PDB file of C-alpha atoms in Angstrom:
ATOM      1  CA  VAL A   1      21.432  -1.470   0.163  1.00 53.00           C
ATOM      2  CA  THR A   2      21.303   0.912  -3.025  1.00 59.00           C
ATOM      3  CA  PHE A   3      18.013   2.066  -4.988  1.00 59.00           C
ATOM      4  CA  ALA A   4      18.666   0.080  -8.127  1.00 61.00           C
ATOM      5  CA  THR A   5      19.657  -2.897  -6.778  1.00 63.00           C
ATOM      6  CA  TYR A   6      16.640  -2.676  -4.733  1.00 59.00           C
ATOM      7  CA  MET A   7      14.812  -2.114  -8.156  1.00 59.00           C
ATOM      8  CA  ASP A   8      16.123  -5.069  -9.532  1.00 62.00           C
ATOM      9  CA  LYS A   9      15.459  -7.222  -6.812  1.00 62.00           C
ATOM     10  CA  LEU A  10      11.545  -6.013  -7.070  1.00 58.00           C
ATOM     11  CA  THR A  11      11.182  -6.247 -10.659  1.00 57.00           C
ATOM     12  CA  GLY A  12      13.404  -9.273 -10.871  1.00 58.00           C
ATOM     13  CA  ALA A  13      15.879  -7.730 -13.148  1.00 52.00           C
ATOM     14  CA  THR A  14      14.265  -8.116 -16.313  1.00 54.00           C
ATOM     15  CA  PRO A  15      15.979  -6.313 -18.487  1.00 52.00           C
ATOM     16  CA  GLY A  16      14.051  -3.514 -21.011  1.00 56.00           C
ATOM     17  CA  ARG A  17      11.607  -4.066 -18.397  1.00 58.00           C
ATOM     18  CA  LYS A  18       9.645  -0.503 -18.269  1.00 64.00           C
ATOM     19  CA  ILE A  19       8.328   0.726 -14.583  1.00 62.00           C
ATOM     20  CA  GLU A  20       5.285   2.534 -14.656  1.00 70.00           C
ATOM     21  CA  ALA A  21       5.108   5.860 -12.545  1.00 69.00           C
ATOM     22  CA  ASP A  22       2.641   4.621 -10.075  1.00 68.00           C
ATOM     23  CA  GLU A  23       4.728   1.361  -9.232  1.00 71.00           C
ATOM     24  CA  TYR A  24       8.141   2.867  -9.135  1.00 72.00           C
ATOM     25  CA  LYS A  25       6.327   5.820  -6.490  1.00 75.00           C
ATOM     26  CA  LYS A  26       5.253   2.293  -4.627  1.00 74.00           C
ATOM     27  CA  LEU A  27       8.633   0.887  -5.032  1.00 75.00           C
ATOM     28  CA  ALA A  28      10.348   4.358  -3.861  1.00 78.00           C
ATOM     29  CA  TYR A  29       8.093   4.137  -0.569  1.00 77.00           C
ATOM     30  CA  GLU A  30       9.554   0.420   0.097  1.00 77.00           C
ATOM     31  CA  PHE A  31      13.096   1.510  -0.202  1.00 79.00           C
ATOM     32  CA  PHE A  32      12.846   4.500   1.778  1.00 79.00           C
ATOM     33  CA  ILE A  33      10.895   2.745   4.290  1.00 76.00           C
ATOM     34  CA  LEU A  34      13.489  -0.084   4.533  1.00 76.00           C
ATOM     35  CA  LEU A  35      16.522   2.317   4.356  1.00 78.00           C
ATOM     36  CA  THR A  36      14.431   4.059   7.553  1.00 76.00           C
ATOM     37  CA  GLU A  37      14.022   0.552   9.278  1.00 72.00           C
ATOM     38  CA  ARG A  38      17.526   0.574   8.952  1.00 73.00           C
ATOM     39  CA  HIS A  39      18.616   3.721  10.260  1.00 72.00           C
ATOM     40  CA  ILE A  40      16.201   3.508  13.560  1.00 68.00           C
ATOM     41  CA  LYS A  41      17.256   0.228  14.075  1.00 69.00           C
ATOM     42  CA  ASN A  42      21.238   0.918  14.297  1.00 72.00           C
ATOM     43  CA  VAL A  43      19.785   4.666  16.371  1.00 72.00           C
ATOM     44  CA  LEU A  44      17.865   3.187  18.704  1.00 67.00           C
ATOM     45  CA  GLY A  45      17.792   0.501  21.228  1.00 68.00           C
ATOM     46  CA  GLU A  46      15.525  -2.801  20.244  1.00 68.00           C
ATOM     47  CA  GLU A  47      12.365  -1.427  22.463  1.00 72.00           C
ATOM     48  CA  ASP A  48      12.156   2.016  20.722  1.00 71.00           C
ATOM     49  CA  TYR A  49      12.890   0.337  17.742  1.00 68.00           C
ATOM     50  CA  LYS A  50       9.923  -1.998  17.967  1.00 74.00           C
ATOM     51  CA  LYS A  51       8.037   1.507  18.652  1.00 74.00           C
ATOM     52  CA  GLN A  52       9.265   3.365  15.899  1.00 72.00           C
ATOM     53  CA  PHE A  53       8.728   0.059  13.209  1.00 77.00           C
ATOM     54  CA  LYS A  54       4.917  -0.187  14.246  1.00 84.00           C
ATOM     55  CA  LYS A  55       4.579   3.338  13.422  1.00 85.00           C
ATOM     56  CA  LEU A  56       6.065   3.075  10.111  1.00 85.00           C
ATOM     57  CA  ASP A  57       4.092  -0.660   9.346  1.00 88.00           C
ATOM     58  CA  THR A  58       0.537   1.188   9.873  1.00 93.00           C
ATOM     59  CA  PHE A  59       2.483   4.372   7.669  1.00 93.00           C
ATOM     60  CA  HIS A  60       3.145   2.125   5.456  1.00 92.00           C
ATOM     61  CA  HIS A  61      -0.170   0.844   5.277  1.00 95.00           C
ATOM     62  CA  ILE A  62      -2.216   3.616   5.501  1.00 96.00           C
ATOM     63  CA  VAL A  63      -0.125   4.802   1.719  1.00 95.00           C
ATOM     64  CA  ASP A  64      -1.370   1.218   0.279  1.00 94.00           C
ATOM     65  CA  TYR A  65      -5.316   1.802   1.156  1.00 97.00           C
ATOM     66  CA  LEU A  66      -4.672   4.962  -0.178  1.00 96.00           C
ATOM     67  CA  ASP A  67      -3.098   3.543  -3.108  1.00 94.00           C
ATOM     68  CA  LYS A  68      -5.574   1.687  -3.797  1.00 95.00           C
ATOM     69  CA  ASN A  69      -8.557   3.154  -3.277  1.00 96.00           C
ATOM     70  CA  TYR A  70      -7.327   6.841  -4.740  1.00 95.00           C
ATOM     71  CA  MET A  71     -10.326   6.861  -7.125  1.00 96.00           C
ATOM     72  CA  ASP A  72     -13.148   6.580  -4.312  1.00 96.00           C
ATOM     73  CA  ASN A  73     -14.934   9.326  -2.208  1.00 93.00           C
ATOM     74  CA  LEU A  74     -12.146   9.795   0.386  1.00 92.00           C
ATOM     75  CA  SER A  75     -12.428  11.700   3.635  1.00 95.00           C
ATOM     76  CA  VAL A  76      -9.482  11.655   6.348  1.00 96.00           C
ATOM     77  CA  ALA A  77     -12.603  10.604   8.797  1.00 96.00           C
ATOM     78  CA  ASP A  78     -13.366   7.751   6.748  1.00 96.00           C
ATOM     79  CA  ILE A  79      -9.777   6.862   6.473  1.00 97.00           C
ATOM     80  CA  ALA A  80      -9.116   7.091   9.985  1.00 97.00           C
ATOM     81  CA  ASP A  81     -11.903   4.849  10.836  1.00 97.00           C
ATOM     82  CA  HIS A  82     -10.339   2.495   8.312  1.00 96.00           C
ATOM     83  CA  PHE A  83      -7.241   2.224  10.693  1.00 96.00           C
ATOM     84  CA  ASN A  84      -9.201   2.351  13.912  1.00 96.00           C
ATOM     85  CA  MET A  85      -8.011   5.902  15.142  1.00 96.00           C
ATOM     86  CA  SER A  86      -9.410   9.973  14.590  1.00 97.00           C
ATOM     87  CA  ALA A  87      -8.939  11.685  12.337  1.00 97.00           C
ATOM     88  CA  SER A  88      -7.309  14.253  13.945  1.00 97.00           C
ATOM     89  CA  TYR A  89      -4.343  11.801  14.924  1.00 97.00           C
ATOM     90  CA  LEU A  90      -4.426  10.308  11.522  1.00 97.00           C
ATOM     91  CA  ALA A  91      -3.969  13.455  10.204  1.00 97.00           C
ATOM     92  CA  HIS A  92      -1.438  13.964  12.835  1.00 96.00           C
ATOM     93  CA  PHE A  93       0.555  10.911  11.861  1.00 95.00           C
ATOM     94  CA  PHE A  94       0.263  11.061   7.896  1.00 95.00           C
ATOM     95  CA  LYS A  95       1.721  14.351   8.182  1.00 94.00           C
ATOM     96  CA  GLU A  96       4.606  13.499  10.494  1.00 92.00           C
ATOM     97  CA  TYR A  97       5.500  10.148   8.449  1.00 89.00           C
ATOM     98  CA  GLY A  98       5.045  11.655   5.234  1.00 90.00           C
ATOM     99  CA  GLN A  99       5.658  15.587   5.039  1.00 91.00           C
ATOM    100  CA  LYS A 100       2.619  16.453   3.737  1.00 93.00           C
ATOM    101  CA  SER A 101      -1.691  15.549   4.495  1.00 96.00           C
ATOM    102  CA  VAL A 102      -3.527  13.020   3.919  1.00 96.00           C
ATOM    103  CA  ILE A 103      -5.924  15.227   1.102  1.00 96.00           C
ATOM    104  CA  GLU A 104      -2.701  16.248  -0.541  1.00 95.00           C
ATOM    105  CA  TYR A 105      -1.254  12.500  -0.939  1.00 95.00           C
ATOM    106  CA  VAL A 106      -4.681  11.646  -2.316  1.00 96.00           C
ATOM    107  CA  ASN A 107      -4.899  14.558  -4.693  1.00 96.00           C
ATOM    108  CA  GLU A 108      -1.684  13.773  -6.017  1.00 95.00           C
ATOM    109  CA  THR A 109      -1.325   9.877  -6.283  1.00 95.00           C
ATOM    110  CA  ARG A 110      -4.998  11.175  -8.082  1.00 96.00           C
ATOM    111  CA  ILE A 111      -3.253  13.605 -10.272  1.00 96.00           C
ATOM    112  CA  LEU A 112      -0.082  11.168 -11.048  1.00 95.00           C
ATOM    113  CA  HIS A 113      -2.593   8.332 -12.427  1.00 95.00           C
ATOM    114  CA  ALA A 114      -5.092  11.132 -14.673  1.00 96.00           C
ATOM    115  CA  LYS A 115      -1.383  11.964 -16.450  1.00 95.00           C
ATOM    116  CA  ASN A 116      -1.049   8.605 -16.755  1.00 93.00           C
ATOM    117  CA  PHE A 117      -5.032   8.393 -18.504  1.00 95.00           C
ATOM    118  CA  LEU A 118      -4.107  11.836 -20.381  1.00 94.00           C
ATOM    119  CA  GLU A 119      -0.673  10.093 -21.751  1.00 92.00           C
ATOM    120  CA  LYS A 120      -2.710   6.686 -23.057  1.00 90.00           C
ATOM    121  CA  GLU A 121      -6.094   7.096 -23.661  1.00 88.00           C
ATOM    122  CA  GLU A 122      -8.609   8.847 -25.516  1.00 90.00           C
ATOM    123  CA  ILE A 123     -11.300   9.771 -23.516  1.00 93.00           C
ATOM    124  CA  PRO A 124     -12.597  12.963 -22.253  1.00 95.00           C
ATOM    125  CA  ILE A 125     -10.981  15.328 -19.553  1.00 95.00           C
ATOM    126  CA  SER A 126     -14.452  14.977 -17.550  1.00 96.00           C
ATOM    127  CA  GLU A 127     -14.459  11.244 -17.771  1.00 97.00           C
ATOM    128  CA  ILE A 128     -10.647  11.006 -16.515  1.00 97.00           C
ATOM    129  CA  ALA A 129     -11.225  13.257 -13.661  1.00 97.00           C
ATOM    130  CA  LEU A 130     -14.424  10.855 -12.332  1.00 97.00           C
ATOM    131  CA  ARG A 131     -11.744   8.043 -12.766  1.00 96.00           C
ATOM    132  CA  VAL A 132      -9.398   8.771 -10.871  1.00 97.00           C
ATOM    133  CA  GLY A 133     -11.779  10.131  -7.655  1.00 97.00           C
ATOM    134  CA  PHE A 134     -12.586  14.056  -8.636  1.00 97.00           C
ATOM    135  CA  SER A 135     -16.639  14.368  -8.860  1.00 94.00           C
ATOM    136  CA  ASP A 136     -15.796  18.392  -9.995  1.00 96.00           C
ATOM    137  CA  ILE A 137     -13.614  19.277 -13.237  1.00 95.00           C
ATOM    138  CA  ASN A 138     -13.048  22.556 -12.221  1.00 96.00           C
ATOM    139  CA  TYR A 139     -12.009  21.237  -8.956  1.00 97.00           C
ATOM    140  CA  PHE A 140     -10.203  18.579 -10.834  1.00 97.00           C
ATOM    141  CA  SER A 141      -8.191  21.120 -13.634  1.00 97.00           C
ATOM    142  CA  ARG A 142      -7.180  23.329 -10.496  1.00 97.00           C
ATOM    143  CA  LYS A 143      -5.565  20.749  -8.749  1.00 97.00           C
ATOM    144  CA  PHE A 144      -4.390  19.552 -12.034  1.00 96.00           C
ATOM    145  CA  LYS A 145      -2.637  23.109 -12.831  1.00 96.00           C
ATOM    146  CA  ALA A 146      -1.507  23.614  -9.440  1.00 96.00           C
ATOM    147  CA  ILE A 147       0.407  20.197  -9.001  1.00 94.00           C
ATOM    148  CA  THR A 148       2.153  20.067 -12.786  1.00 94.00           C
ATOM    149  CA  GLY A 149       2.259  23.916 -13.659  1.00 95.00           C
ATOM    150  CA  ILE A 150      -0.610  23.177 -16.587  1.00 96.00           C
ATOM    151  CA  THR A 151      -3.741  22.476 -17.516  1.00 96.00           C
ATOM    152  CA  PRO A 152      -4.844  18.966 -18.599  1.00 96.00           C
ATOM    153  CA  THR A 153      -5.653  20.031 -21.668  1.00 95.00           C
ATOM    154  CA  GLU A 154      -2.079  21.756 -22.016  1.00 95.00           C
ATOM    155  CA  TYR A 155      -0.928  18.513 -20.815  1.00 94.00           C
ATOM    156  CA  LYS A 156      -2.885  16.285 -23.090  1.00 93.00           C
ATOM    157  CA  LYS A 157      -1.611  18.290 -25.942  1.00 91.00           C
ATOM    158  CA  ASN A 158       1.928  18.664 -24.621  1.00 89.00           C
ATOM    159  CA  CYS A 159       1.642  14.325 -24.810  1.00 84.00           C
ATOM    160  CA  GLU A 160       0.178  14.445 -28.644  1.00 79.00           C
ATOM    161  CA  ARG A 161       3.188  16.296 -29.857  1.00 71.00           C
ATOM    162  CA  VAL A 162       5.576  13.606 -28.464  1.00 59.00           C
TER     163      VAL A 162
END
C-alpha cells in the first residue's frame, strides 16, 4: 500500500480534489497506523500483535479526540479522565506513540487551524487565537512564532502577497 493509493481510496480518487491541511494530517496518521499495524503483525506473534494493536487504537482515538476538541480548554488531566487513564500514563503513552507531548500536539494542531484562518478569513488575530483555543493572544503569538518561525501578523501579510 502506498500513501497515494491510500489517499485515492479514502478521497474517492476525485480528480482535482484539494485536500485541506487538517484532513491531510488526519489521513497521514491513519496511513501511519495502517503501516504500523502491518509491520507489527509481521514482526510479533498474534498475542503481542493484539496488545500492540490495542495501544495503537487507543492512540488513534486520543489523536481523533484532540483533533475534534483542539479549540476547547484542554488539560492533560481532562484528556486522561476522558480516556480513563492517569495524567502521567497519558503523557508517557502519548509521547511514546506520538513522539511529542500531548500539549505540543494540541498547540501544533491549533496553529495549523490558525494558519488556515489567517489564509482564508478576514478576522482579527485575537479572534483567531480564541477560535483555535488560545485565551491569551501573547501566548498564541509566541507559540505561533515558535512553531512557524514567523509571527501571525507576518504570516497573514505573506498570505496577502500571494
